[in-house]
Amino acid sequence: MSSKEMSSSHEQETDNKAHVTTSVSQPDAIDKPKYPRCIPLLLIQEFCEKFSYYGFHAILMFYLIRELHYSEYTAFLVFHAFMALKNFSPYVGALIADSYLGKFWTVVHVSVWYAVGKIIVVVGSTLLTVPAMRTLSIIGFILVALCNGGLAPCLSAFGGDQFENHQEKERELYYSLFYFVIHFGNITASFFTPFLRSHVNCFGNDTCYPLAFGIPALLSIIGAIVFILGKPLYRIIPVKDRIFISVFKCIGHALTRKLKDKEEGKEHWLEYADDQFDKGLISDIKALFHVFQVYSPLAFFWTLYHQMGSAWVLQASRMDIDILGYRIPPDQMLLWHPVLILILIPIFKFGFYPLFGKLGILVTPLQKIATGGVLCALSFLLAGFVQLSIERDLPHAVQKGLSELTIINNSPCTVNMTGATKTSLHAFESEVVRNMLHKLNHLLFTPSDCSAENPVRKPFTPETEYESLMVTLDDGKLQVVMQNDSRIKLETGYPRVRIFSRTDFEFTSSNKNSSFLFLGESEYKIVPKNIVRPSKISMTDYWDLRPGAYKIYLPINDSLHEKEPVDELNFKCGGSYIVAIYQNSAANESKVTMLSTYKWNTVPVLLQLPQYLLMASGEIMFAISGISFSYSEAPGSMKSIVHAVWFFIYGTGNVWLLIIKSFIHVFKPSNQFSIFAVIMSRPAVWCFSIIALSFTRRNEETKRKYYYWDSRKRT
């Protein structure tokens, strides 16, 4: 399409607008059509798409860490790179729909590839090797991000196309239902997909990511089919104006002429395009840039907002998730956000805003946007205080060159230890010795009050920050074994358990599958590794267990266990435990002791609710007011571009987040939350307040003046 043709098409659009305005002034003359029959199909498609996206989004962080074995920092980067790509792609979708395929066929093509991307992720989650899982999953992530972003601007705009210009109330009702469906899809997905991930077992795992990803994939397929089947009912508007291309060409031509022709002076640099482009188009683009000057600080809000799905989920995984007997998966806390949004919208609309209006405060959209930014910053300040409470339970930091030694007396003897340190342990007691140098230490263990008589000398050189040592009694002799240890907290919130034991059962080379059975909500068979066989003394690696109470059964062969449990223990969320088992039937002695090496989560997860409340309030004042402001200030022909740029700013928040995170990831999480709060409250809100004070809103007379004058001129 040539520049003159684009100008002509814009003139035709302007004439149409003038005609529509005249028609609206005489509503009695209009034979009002019925409500479009296709609307239920569009709402079903929107629900399927939102359930599919939010279900995917809710469990993505844990999938990256637990299944793909990325570090927490790398998973954070991958998560927000996905979000950035997803929020940049609406430009591509809007351009294709506006210039080539039209909205209907763009939605059809993108929906199919969206479902393909989801299926690829499902298949990737079932593979056995981590490299294969990573490769296929990343391909799926890219497809999902590109296609989800492509759907976003087209679906909402296509729904609006189903109404005639004078069906304003009907269109308003549709967008109210549309917004409700978005959050209803968010709520249901945020509840069910974390539940399926954490409460269903499949492929030999105590989680089921294939099912958790599979249900959203199935809904994306159903949504695509429903949308395609509704084609005979749709009002499909063919591609006409190609406004995206017109805008970019106009801007490019104006910049080119301005650089070449430095003598000719123009009031505005866009007026250099008036030799090829219509004045109406140039005027609309000016108005567009007038709106965009407000957008520059908006990305900082999204920088904080997007961390609900990453940083806040990880924070919840380090909190006590037991609520009245129900253990809420950490990623399920995300459902509070849409729930609060739906609750707070009518409260703000019919309660707070009328009250603020009477008081003469928070009257304009820009004032509401700035206030929303402050609430967002306060939510991160609260998150920082919650994180400080979590960090109080962290183990003591071990200085470089030193080790922390956990000594477990798993015997009926009193043991006196001398050497690098001196201590005395009664039967089945434990003690932690700190600040042991990384050098050869000769430890002497002297027994008393039991059948053992001879002391045992053990050379010991600490190798890691944490070491564990067990003293036990076997065949009337004191035995000392040791192993490297660790102090980590799982992002899933699961406890970690390892076993130090002396039992009547002897582990030999012929019964390598013999295990300790933990039977509770789930079943775990923990097999001793790296022990010298045959031996009645064993030490296991750490195993991840679901939180809860477990009965412990000792082995009698490769597959069977004793009928009666030796004990029942309760393992709490986020804790690390060493279970010491001593069994000597000949002496009629049996004892099970449990030592917590990393304190379980003690901060209730419901303490996150205030920060979710502030974030939801901030979004209502910031995002909803921002969209309303953008649409009211933008020319009618530019509203699709405003929509795309809004998503672009949405994605820019993730880019800023990746940049900032690369500098501050070495700090404690509590400090990171505070830094983000400062970033939002100081430069962003301050900058926005300055822009808001200098911004002049266009009234309706100003918005229509050119259209009326230009149509009269052409007539």
XYZ file of C-alpha atoms in Angstrom:
715
model
C 0.000 0.000 0.000
C 1.460 3.425 -1.005
C 1.693 6.410 1.332
C -1.060 8.220 -0.541
C -3.305 5.182 -0.289
C -2.641 5.036 3.454
C -3.497 8.723 3.704
C -6.693 8.119 1.763
C -7.665 5.219 3.978
C -7.115 7.355 7.070
C -9.302 10.095 5.556
C -12.004 7.515 4.914
C -11.733 6.346 8.526
C -12.090 9.939 9.716
C -15.193 10.403 7.568
C -16.620 7.214 9.034
C -16.002 8.528 12.543
C -17.823 11.737 11.708
C -20.706 9.726 10.326
C -20.847 7.496 13.394
C -20.880 10.548 15.655
C -23.871 11.964 13.749
C -25.703 8.643 13.987
C -25.230 8.372 17.736
C -26.899 11.726 18.197
C -30.154 10.204 16.881
C -30.530 6.869 18.665
C -34.272 6.624 18.025
C -33.656 6.193 14.308
C -31.533 3.104 14.811
C -32.898 -0.401 14.576
C -30.826 -1.813 17.402
C -29.548 -5.344 16.651
C -29.649 -8.192 19.124
C -26.818 -9.139 21.433
C -24.232 -11.115 19.366
C -24.831 -14.873 19.652
C -21.098 -15.606 19.420
C -20.209 -13.912 22.726
C -20.538 -17.104 24.886
C -18.082 -18.850 22.542
C -15.589 -15.998 22.873
C -15.886 -16.065 26.662
C -15.306 -19.842 26.679
C -12.208 -19.356 24.525
C -10.972 -16.609 26.837
C -11.504 -18.784 29.936
C -9.629 -21.684 28.349
C -6.768 -19.428 27.302
C -6.467 -17.759 30.716
C -6.721 -21.039 32.625
C -4.068 -22.453 30.324
C -1.746 -19.485 30.817
C -2.188 -18.929 34.559
C -1.952 -22.651 35.297
C 1.306 -22.740 33.349
C 2.548 -19.584 35.068
C 1.732 -20.811 38.597
C 3.931 -23.940 38.515
C 6.658 -22.746 36.149
C 9.098 -21.572 38.838
C 9.082 -24.879 40.705
C 9.327 -26.814 37.436
C 12.483 -24.913 36.491
C 14.088 -25.547 39.868
C 12.937 -29.012 40.831
C 12.543 -30.810 37.502
C 14.984 -28.980 35.221
C 17.464 -28.549 38.102
C 18.250 -24.899 37.461
C 19.642 -22.885 40.333
C 17.254 -20.474 42.003
C 18.926 -17.498 40.319
C 18.989 -19.127 36.857
C 15.353 -20.189 37.223
C 14.493 -16.583 38.125
C 16.181 -15.369 34.931
C 14.483 -17.980 32.723
C 11.077 -17.247 34.290
C 11.289 -13.511 33.667
C 12.837 -13.919 30.212
C 9.728 -15.988 29.389
C 7.507 -13.232 30.814
C 9.354 -10.540 28.849
C 9.003 -12.461 25.568
C 5.338 -13.103 26.304
C 4.690 -9.404 26.849
C 6.717 -8.177 23.871
C 5.008 -10.518 21.407
C 1.647 -8.643 21.354
C 3.354 -6.228 18.973
C 3.847 -9.055 16.509
C 0.304 -10.361 16.969
C -1.236 -6.909 16.572
C 0.881 -6.181 13.481
C -0.107 -9.459 11.812
C -3.774 -8.978 12.651
C -3.823 -5.321 11.630
C -1.850 -5.645 8.411
C -2.154 -9.145 6.983
C -4.426 -11.859 8.381
C -7.049 -9.950 10.306
C -8.014 -10.710 13.912
C -9.938 -13.946 13.277
C -7.297 -15.790 11.289
C -4.523 -14.479 13.548
C -6.312 -15.961 16.566
C -6.824 -19.252 14.709
C -3.181 -19.641 13.686
C -1.786 -18.482 17.014
C -4.187 -20.708 19.018
C -3.005 -23.798 17.139
C 0.665 -23.045 17.734
C -0.118 -22.117 21.333
C -1.565 -25.592 21.888
C 1.455 -27.151 20.136
C 3.783 -25.284 22.514
C 1.848 -26.539 25.533
C 1.970 -30.124 24.236
C 5.746 -29.851 23.744
C 6.143 -28.780 27.385
C 3.984 -31.714 28.533
C 6.112 -34.169 26.534
C 9.295 -32.533 27.833
C 8.169 -32.976 31.438
C 7.902 -36.759 30.934
C 11.444 -37.335 29.656
C 14.013 -39.130 31.797
C 17.167 -37.061 31.261
C 17.526 -33.462 32.395
C 19.263 -32.213 29.174
C 16.427 -33.613 27.037
C 13.810 -32.140 29.392
C 15.500 -28.747 29.279
C 15.802 -28.682 25.496
C 12.216 -29.648 24.743
C 10.801 -27.522 27.569
C 12.632 -24.371 26.431
C 11.311 -24.858 22.878
C 7.818 -25.166 24.336
C 8.338 -22.098 26.554
C 9.291 -19.972 23.543
C 6.254 -21.078 21.535
C 3.919 -20.512 24.488
C 5.352 -17.038 25.177
C 5.128 -15.922 21.542
C 1.626 -17.280 20.983
C 0.154 -16.166 24.309
C 1.318 -12.642 23.622
C -0.104 -12.855 20.109
C -3.506 -13.873 21.445
C -3.781 -11.127 24.053
C -4.457 -8.061 21.855
C -6.443 -9.940 19.208
C -8.974 -11.775 21.387
C -10.101 -8.690 23.314
C -10.286 -6.536 20.184
C -12.083 -9.268 18.188
C -14.756 -9.427 20.878
C -15.275 -5.682 20.591
C -15.663 -6.041 16.798
C -18.821 -8.125 17.297
C -20.802 -5.042 18.349
C -22.123 -2.178 16.264
C -20.769 1.283 17.019
C -23.930 2.322 18.884
C -24.008 -0.801 21.110
C -21.942 0.888 23.806
C -23.799 -0.615 26.780
C -23.680 -4.094 25.276
C -19.969 -3.744 24.585
C -19.384 -2.496 28.137
C -21.236 -5.541 29.502
C -19.102 -7.817 27.318
C -15.841 -6.337 28.606
C -17.089 -6.626 32.193
C -17.755 -10.325 31.590
C -14.442 -10.571 29.748
C -12.566 -9.153 32.732
C -14.450 -11.448 35.114
C -13.587 -14.494 32.991
C -9.916 -13.508 33.018
C -9.768 -13.507 36.803
C -12.034 -16.535 37.165
C -9.621 -18.433 34.927
C -6.757 -17.134 37.041
C -8.397 -18.253 40.299
C -9.308 -21.744 39.127
C -5.936 -22.324 37.472
C -3.988 -21.008 40.468
C -5.833 -23.479 42.680
C -6.000 -26.626 40.566
C -2.624 -26.763 38.813
C -0.502 -26.450 42.014
C -2.840 -29.006 43.601
C -2.315 -31.461 40.738
C 1.428 -30.825 40.813
C 1.791 -31.522 44.501
C -0.945 -34.065 45.335
C -0.800 -36.492 42.409
C 1.985 -39.030 41.881
C 3.037 -40.153 38.398
C 6.049 -41.651 36.597
C 7.480 -42.789 39.915
C 7.640 -39.245 41.345
C 5.757 -37.776 44.280
C 4.654 -34.931 41.986
C 2.976 -34.894 38.577
C 4.085 -32.032 36.355
C 2.882 -33.805 33.170
C -0.690 -33.728 34.501
C -0.332 -30.183 35.866
C 0.866 -29.005 32.430
C -1.453 -31.382 30.577
C -4.769 -29.957 31.848
C -3.903 -26.396 30.679
C -2.716 -27.860 27.351
C -6.040 -29.690 26.952
C -7.981 -26.500 27.694
C -5.951 -24.573 25.108
C -6.949 -27.208 22.515
C -10.618 -27.022 23.570
C -10.517 -23.214 23.405
C -9.071 -23.254 19.883
C -11.727 -25.733 18.681
C -14.589 -23.723 20.228
C -13.307 -20.514 18.643
C -12.954 -22.066 15.176
C -16.401 -23.696 15.313
C -17.953 -20.298 16.002
C -16.803 -18.812 12.675
C -20.292 -18.686 11.075
C -21.511 -16.521 13.964
C -18.691 -13.973 13.942
C -18.655 -10.483 12.505
C -15.273 -10.576 10.765
C -13.930 -7.182 9.728
C -11.455 -7.416 6.826
C -8.046 -5.778 6.975
C -8.344 -2.190 5.736
C -6.313 0.594 7.252
C -3.110 -1.198 8.324
C -2.701 1.526 10.906
C 0.429 -0.042 12.423
C 2.334 0.152 9.161
C 0.994 3.644 8.460
C 2.211 4.888 11.831
C 5.691 3.407 11.498
C 6.085 4.676 7.938
C 4.901 8.146 8.909
C 7.349 8.324 11.816
C 10.206 7.012 9.673
C 9.495 9.456 6.869
C 9.266 12.403 9.275
C 12.603 11.545 10.882
C 14.265 11.076 7.485
C 13.051 14.447 6.180
C 13.989 16.193 9.413
C 17.558 14.938 9.161
C 17.856 15.850 5.485
C 16.033 19.182 5.458
C 17.554 21.237 8.263
C 16.589 24.630 6.844
C 12.834 24.207 6.850
C 11.457 24.789 10.322
C 8.442 22.916 11.607
C 6.500 23.337 14.831
C 6.695 19.581 15.462
C 9.085 17.051 13.955
C 6.178 14.830 12.823
C 5.004 17.624 10.501
C 7.926 16.815 8.203
C 5.765 13.914 6.962
C 2.951 16.190 5.717
C 4.145 15.904 2.097
C 3.061 12.245 1.928
C 0.784 11.619 4.903
C -2.596 12.987 5.894
C -2.719 15.678 8.582
C -5.263 13.643 10.476
C -2.821 10.725 10.796
C -0.036 13.082 11.880
C -2.326 14.685 14.455
C -3.259 11.260 15.822
C 0.388 10.237 16.152
C 1.110 13.487 18.015
C -1.667 12.642 20.436
C -0.197 9.149 20.730
C 3.199 10.502 21.783
C 1.425 12.876 24.160
C 0.047 9.809 25.955
C 3.347 7.920 25.801
C 5.202 10.566 27.801
C 3.315 9.262 30.846
C 4.439 5.689 30.166
C 8.155 6.043 30.922
C 7.984 5.259 34.682
C 5.270 2.583 34.336
C 7.747 -0.245 33.750
C 8.919 -0.010 37.371
C 5.485 -1.086 38.595
C 5.606 -4.193 36.424
C 9.164 -4.840 37.627
C 7.707 -5.459 41.074
C 4.370 -6.893 39.967
C 5.841 -9.825 38.014
C 7.786 -11.070 41.031
C 4.610 -12.458 42.583
C 5.109 -15.533 40.395
C 8.791 -15.924 41.268
C 10.184 -14.192 44.376
C 6.934 -14.346 46.344
C 6.390 -18.023 45.490
C 9.933 -18.819 46.644
C 9.284 -16.840 49.818
C 6.125 -18.893 50.460
C 8.145 -22.107 50.049
C 10.180 -21.058 53.111
C 7.109 -20.436 55.269
C 4.818 -22.664 57.297
C 2.218 -23.745 54.740
C 0.019 -25.686 57.173
C -3.363 -23.926 57.409
C -5.852 -25.686 59.691
C -4.562 -29.079 58.619
C -4.396 -28.255 54.898
C -0.917 -27.771 53.473
C -1.302 -25.147 50.815
C 1.277 -25.535 48.014
C 3.453 -22.392 47.943
C 2.510 -21.663 44.321
C -1.171 -21.847 45.279
C -0.796 -18.623 47.261
C -0.976 -16.856 43.886
C -4.739 -17.365 43.784
C -5.129 -14.736 46.514
C -4.259 -12.025 43.998
C -7.184 -12.521 41.565
C -9.541 -13.236 44.477
C -8.611 -9.929 46.094
C -8.880 -8.135 42.739
C -12.477 -9.303 42.267
C -13.345 -8.362 45.861
C -11.667 -4.956 45.799
C -12.858 -3.661 42.414
C -16.458 -2.931 43.591
C -15.130 -1.662 46.936
C -12.933 0.878 45.163
C -15.562 1.787 42.560
C -18.511 2.239 44.907
C -16.741 2.970 48.181
C -13.260 4.461 48.113
C -13.442 6.509 44.901
C -16.714 8.310 45.786
C -15.291 9.027 49.247
C -12.016 10.320 47.785
C -14.028 12.476 45.362
C -15.890 14.148 48.214
C -12.565 14.813 49.945
C -11.078 16.180 46.716
C -8.229 13.662 46.589
C -7.290 10.970 44.054
C -9.681 12.454 41.508
C -7.667 12.164 38.287
C -6.347 8.937 36.740
C -2.752 10.150 37.083
C -3.181 10.677 40.822
C -4.576 7.160 41.147
C -1.696 5.716 39.107
C 0.906 7.407 41.322
C -0.872 6.184 44.477
C -1.006 2.663 43.061
C 2.759 2.781 42.593
C 3.200 3.741 46.259
C 0.998 0.812 47.375
C 3.055 -1.529 45.195
C 6.260 -0.294 46.854
C 4.705 -0.782 50.296
C 3.810 -4.386 49.393
C 7.486 -5.105 48.763
C 8.437 -3.355 51.983
C 6.075 -5.727 53.823
C 7.565 -8.666 51.911
C 10.971 -7.552 53.175
C 9.797 -7.584 56.799
C 8.310 -11.068 56.321
C 11.604 -12.205 54.799
C 13.511 -10.867 57.816
C 11.419 -13.151 60.037
C 12.244 -16.084 57.753
C 15.953 -15.312 57.800
C 16.062 -15.397 61.601
C 15.650 -19.173 61.363
C 18.627 -19.596 59.042
C 21.606 -21.582 60.385
C 24.670 -19.731 61.634
C 27.013 -18.723 58.843
C 30.230 -20.749 58.863
C 33.392 -18.723 58.304
C 35.749 -19.680 55.530
C 38.286 -22.302 56.616
C 36.075 -23.522 59.463
C 33.510 -26.299 59.825
C 30.514 -27.106 61.981
C 30.502 -30.664 63.351
C 27.277 -32.378 64.451
C 28.066 -35.243 66.880
C 25.337 -37.853 67.411
C 25.724 -40.399 70.190
C 23.581 -43.215 68.789
C 24.429 -45.658 71.566
C 23.414 -46.544 75.152
C 26.857 -45.416 76.340
C 28.021 -42.187 77.865
C 30.783 -40.929 75.561
C 33.553 -38.487 76.482
C 35.258 -36.876 73.480
C 38.635 -35.148 73.714
C 41.011 -33.731 71.123
C 40.287 -30.574 69.103
C 37.319 -30.057 71.378
C 36.080 -31.598 74.605
C 32.546 -32.709 75.283
C 30.577 -35.383 77.082
C 27.430 -36.931 75.647
C 24.954 -39.068 77.535
C 23.225 -41.969 75.802
C 21.402 -40.909 72.610
C 22.323 -37.246 72.967
C 23.747 -34.947 70.292
C 25.804 -31.783 70.205
C 27.039 -29.273 67.636
C 30.684 -28.165 67.718
C 31.424 -24.980 65.777
C 34.575 -23.366 64.396
C 36.619 -26.491 63.741
C 39.698 -25.778 61.638
C 40.217 -27.537 58.305
C 43.172 -29.541 59.527
C 43.856 -33.010 60.862
C 42.192 -33.530 64.234
C 42.749 -36.595 66.421
C 39.583 -37.272 68.395
C 39.478 -39.708 71.312
C 36.125 -41.270 72.292
C 35.963 -42.953 75.699
C 32.817 -44.990 76.561
C 31.275 -45.611 79.965
C 28.067 -47.025 81.470
C 27.791 -49.718 78.775
C 29.372 -52.960 77.539
C 32.104 -51.138 75.596
C 35.350 -50.675 77.502
C 38.057 -49.619 75.060
C 38.397 -46.032 73.845
C 38.483 -45.317 70.104
C 40.855 -42.859 68.425
C 39.610 -41.341 65.161
C 41.581 -39.026 62.860
C 39.294 -36.422 61.362
C 39.903 -33.701 58.764
C 36.878 -31.449 58.025
C 36.356 -30.983 54.291
C 33.108 -29.040 54.002
C 31.238 -26.354 55.945
C 29.120 -28.969 57.671
C 30.126 -32.441 58.875
C 28.223 -35.118 60.790
C 29.662 -37.808 63.040
C 27.889 -40.789 64.605
C 29.118 -42.794 67.597
C 27.364 -46.150 68.030
C 27.808 -49.557 69.678
C 28.297 -52.714 67.602
C 29.383 -56.146 68.918
C 30.344 -54.601 72.261
C 32.709 -52.087 70.632
C 32.407 -48.373 70.075
C 32.236 -47.454 66.368
C 32.699 -43.981 64.887
C 31.546 -43.059 61.352
C 31.363 -39.657 59.717
C 30.027 -38.053 56.535
C 29.772 -34.658 54.847
C 26.577 -32.746 55.543
C 24.719 -29.714 54.174
C 22.255 -27.058 55.287
C 19.788 -26.167 52.549
C 16.071 -25.468 52.414
C 14.091 -26.874 49.494
C 12.160 -24.415 47.331
C 9.194 -26.804 47.401
C 8.929 -26.480 51.184
C 9.482 -30.234 51.624
C 11.559 -31.495 54.577
C 14.853 -33.351 54.030
C 15.595 -36.525 55.987
C 18.654 -38.763 56.302
C 19.188 -41.835 58.493
C 22.123 -42.824 60.726
C 21.548 -46.343 62.057
C 22.799 -49.445 63.793
C 20.287 -52.302 63.358
C 20.123 -56.072 63.720
C 19.714 -56.280 59.949
C 23.009 -56.550 58.097
C 23.399 -54.725 54.784
C 25.374 -56.965 52.400
C 26.318 -56.944 48.735
C 23.447 -59.335 48.016
C 20.703 -57.069 49.420
C 21.613 -53.709 47.909
C 17.946 -52.772 47.526
C 17.155 -53.174 51.211
C 15.641 -49.984 52.551
C 14.055 -48.171 55.455
C 10.334 -47.732 54.819
C 8.694 -44.399 55.669
C 4.926 -44.836 55.461
C 2.554 -41.904 55.787
C 0.696 -39.695 53.300
C 3.211 -41.037 50.791
C 5.550 -44.015 50.815
C 9.336 -43.691 50.659
C 11.976 -46.418 50.622
C 15.311 -44.938 51.686
C 18.311 -47.054 50.659
C 21.700 -46.640 52.378
C 24.461 -45.549 49.990
C 28.245 -45.408 50.184
C 28.614 -47.881 53.054
C 31.109 -50.679 53.472
C 29.182 -53.957 53.196
C 28.559 -56.174 55.069
C 27.647 -53.885 57.932
C 24.918 -53.315 60.489
C 25.889 -49.638 60.565
C 24.572 -47.379 57.781
C 24.219 -43.753 56.758
C 21.951 -42.496 53.980
C 21.866 -39.385 51.834
C 19.127 -36.787 52.298
C 15.705 -37.637 50.904
C 12.908 -35.171 50.136
C 9.630 -36.100 51.825
C 6.203 -34.584 51.859
C 5.588 -32.901 55.225
C 3.681 -34.993 57.716
C 3.811 -37.954 60.101
C 5.523 -41.193 59.037
C 5.812 -44.644 60.558
C 9.314 -46.059 60.172
C 9.832 -49.736 59.371
C 13.197 -51.544 59.424
C 14.206 -53.952 56.625
C 14.276 -57.746 56.868
C 15.337 -58.374 53.237
C 15.490 -56.706 49.832
C 11.753 -56.052 49.568
C 10.131 -56.734 52.946
C 10.081 -54.836 56.230
C 9.225 -55.602 59.825
C 5.519 -55.744 60.601
C 5.662 -53.237 63.423
C 7.096 -49.728 63.010
C 10.069 -48.832 65.133
C 8.632 -45.334 65.682
C 6.437 -42.607 64.190
C 7.903 -39.145 63.539
C 6.507 -35.868 62.241
C 8.557 -33.915 59.681
C 7.609 -30.253 59.288
C 7.761 -28.011 56.242
C 11.233 -26.827 55.288
C 13.167 -28.669 58.009
C 16.253 -30.862 57.650
C 16.453 -33.893 59.926
C 18.823 -36.671 60.915
C 16.989 -39.742 62.219
C 19.235 -41.921 64.412
C 18.062 -45.519 64.822
C 19.612 -47.935 67.309
C 18.407 -51.539 67.496
C 19.983 -54.365 69.513
C 17.414 -57.110 70.125
C 19.934 -59.259 72.000
C 20.237 -56.555 74.652
C 16.563 -55.651 74.340
C 17.522 -52.113 73.333
C 15.801 -49.991 70.712
C 15.810 -46.213 70.345
C 14.932 -43.701 67.660
C 16.005 -40.067 68.024
C 15.436 -37.169 65.669
C 17.772 -34.183 65.332
C 16.785 -31.056 63.417
C 19.812 -29.737 61.513
C 17.877 -26.933 59.782
C 14.927 -25.419 61.597
C 11.560 -26.025 59.989
C 9.509 -23.150 58.618
C 7.970 -21.242 61.495
C 6.613 -18.094 59.808
C 2.931 -18.636 58.824
C 2.369 -18.318 55.087
C -0.783 -16.258 55.713
C 1.520 -13.380 56.694
C 1.877 -12.879 52.954
C -1.763 -11.788 52.714
C -1.117 -8.099 53.603
C 1.426 -7.782 50.794
C -1.011 -9.429 48.350
C -3.707 -7.005 49.552
C -1.469 -3.993 48.918
C -0.389 -5.321 45.511
C -4.002 -5.963 44.445
C -5.015 -2.464 45.596
C -2.030 -1.024 43.777
C -2.938 -2.858 40.570
C -6.519 -1.582 40.669
C -5.357 2.024 41.073
C -2.346 1.691 38.787
C -3.215 -0.710 35.982
C -6.959 -0.192 35.599
C -6.612 3.587 35.878
C -3.683 3.453 33.464
C -5.625 1.543 30.816
C -8.625 3.839 31.230
C -6.402 6.917 30.958
C -4.644 5.590 27.847
C -7.870 4.786 26.028
C -9.529 8.086 26.921
C -6.543 10.149 25.775
C -5.652 8.172 22.640
C -7.293 8.952 19.276
C -9.826 6.364 18.141
C -7.624 5.164 15.282
C -4.679 4.565 17.648
C -6.320 2.531 20.413
C -4.922 -0.778 19.109
C -1.422 0.714 19.132
C -1.942 2.003 22.674
C -2.979 -1.523 23.677
C 0.185 -2.990 22.139
C 2.440 -0.358 23.724
C 0.814 -1.026 27.108
C 1.853 -4.692 26.752
C 5.291 -3.551 25.601
C 5.737 -1.527 28.813
C 4.411 -4.580 30.685
C 7.253 -6.631 29.179
C 9.838 -3.896 29.733
C 9.277 -4.369 33.458
C 10.716 -7.867 33.121
C 13.763 -6.541 31.275
C 14.418 -4.006 34.039
C 13.945 -6.796 36.542
C 16.566 -8.992 34.847
C 19.027 -6.078 34.752
C 18.498 -5.063 38.382
C 18.528 -8.665 39.597
C 21.921 -9.283 37.970
C 23.401 -6.635 40.281
C 21.590 -7.397 43.539
C 21.191 -11.202 43.514
C 24.192 -11.520 45.868
C 22.267 -9.737 48.639
C 19.914 -11.394 51.096
C 16.325 -11.722 49.816
C 15.107 -9.291 52.499
C 17.537 -6.664 51.202
C 16.453 -7.335 47.628
C 12.808 -6.716 48.519
C 13.793 -3.415 50.174
C 15.840 -2.356 47.141
C 12.895 -2.972 44.816
C 10.611 -1.035 47.181
C 13.009 1.931 47.055
C 13.254 1.698 43.263
C 9.473 1.947 42.996
C 8.861 4.534 45.689
C 11.683 6.962 44.901
C 12.587 7.380 41.208
C 9.469 5.850 39.640
C 6.785 7.539 41.756
C 8.726 10.798 41.973
C 9.283 10.860 38.217
C 5.655 9.977 37.564
C 4.430 12.706 39.912
C 6.462 15.322 38.012
C 5.055 14.101 34.682
C 1.525 14.039 36.097
C 1.785 17.663 37.244
C 2.946 18.856 33.818
C 0.568 16.694 31.756
C -2.358 18.446 30.093
C -5.344 16.236 29.385
C -7.231 16.727 26.147
C -10.920 17.440 26.555
C -13.558 16.125 24.189
C -13.643 19.416 22.253
C -9.899 19.170 21.601
C -10.132 15.510 20.603
C -12.853 16.169 18.000
C -11.805 19.577 16.749
C -9.560 18.323 14.015
C -11.953 15.619 12.819
C -14.792 18.139 12.495
C -12.592 20.767 10.809
C -10.937 18.313 8.444
C -14.219 16.683 7.358
C -15.719 20.134 6.663
C -12.608 21.063 4.683
C -12.740 17.924 2.520
C -16.489 18.323 2.002
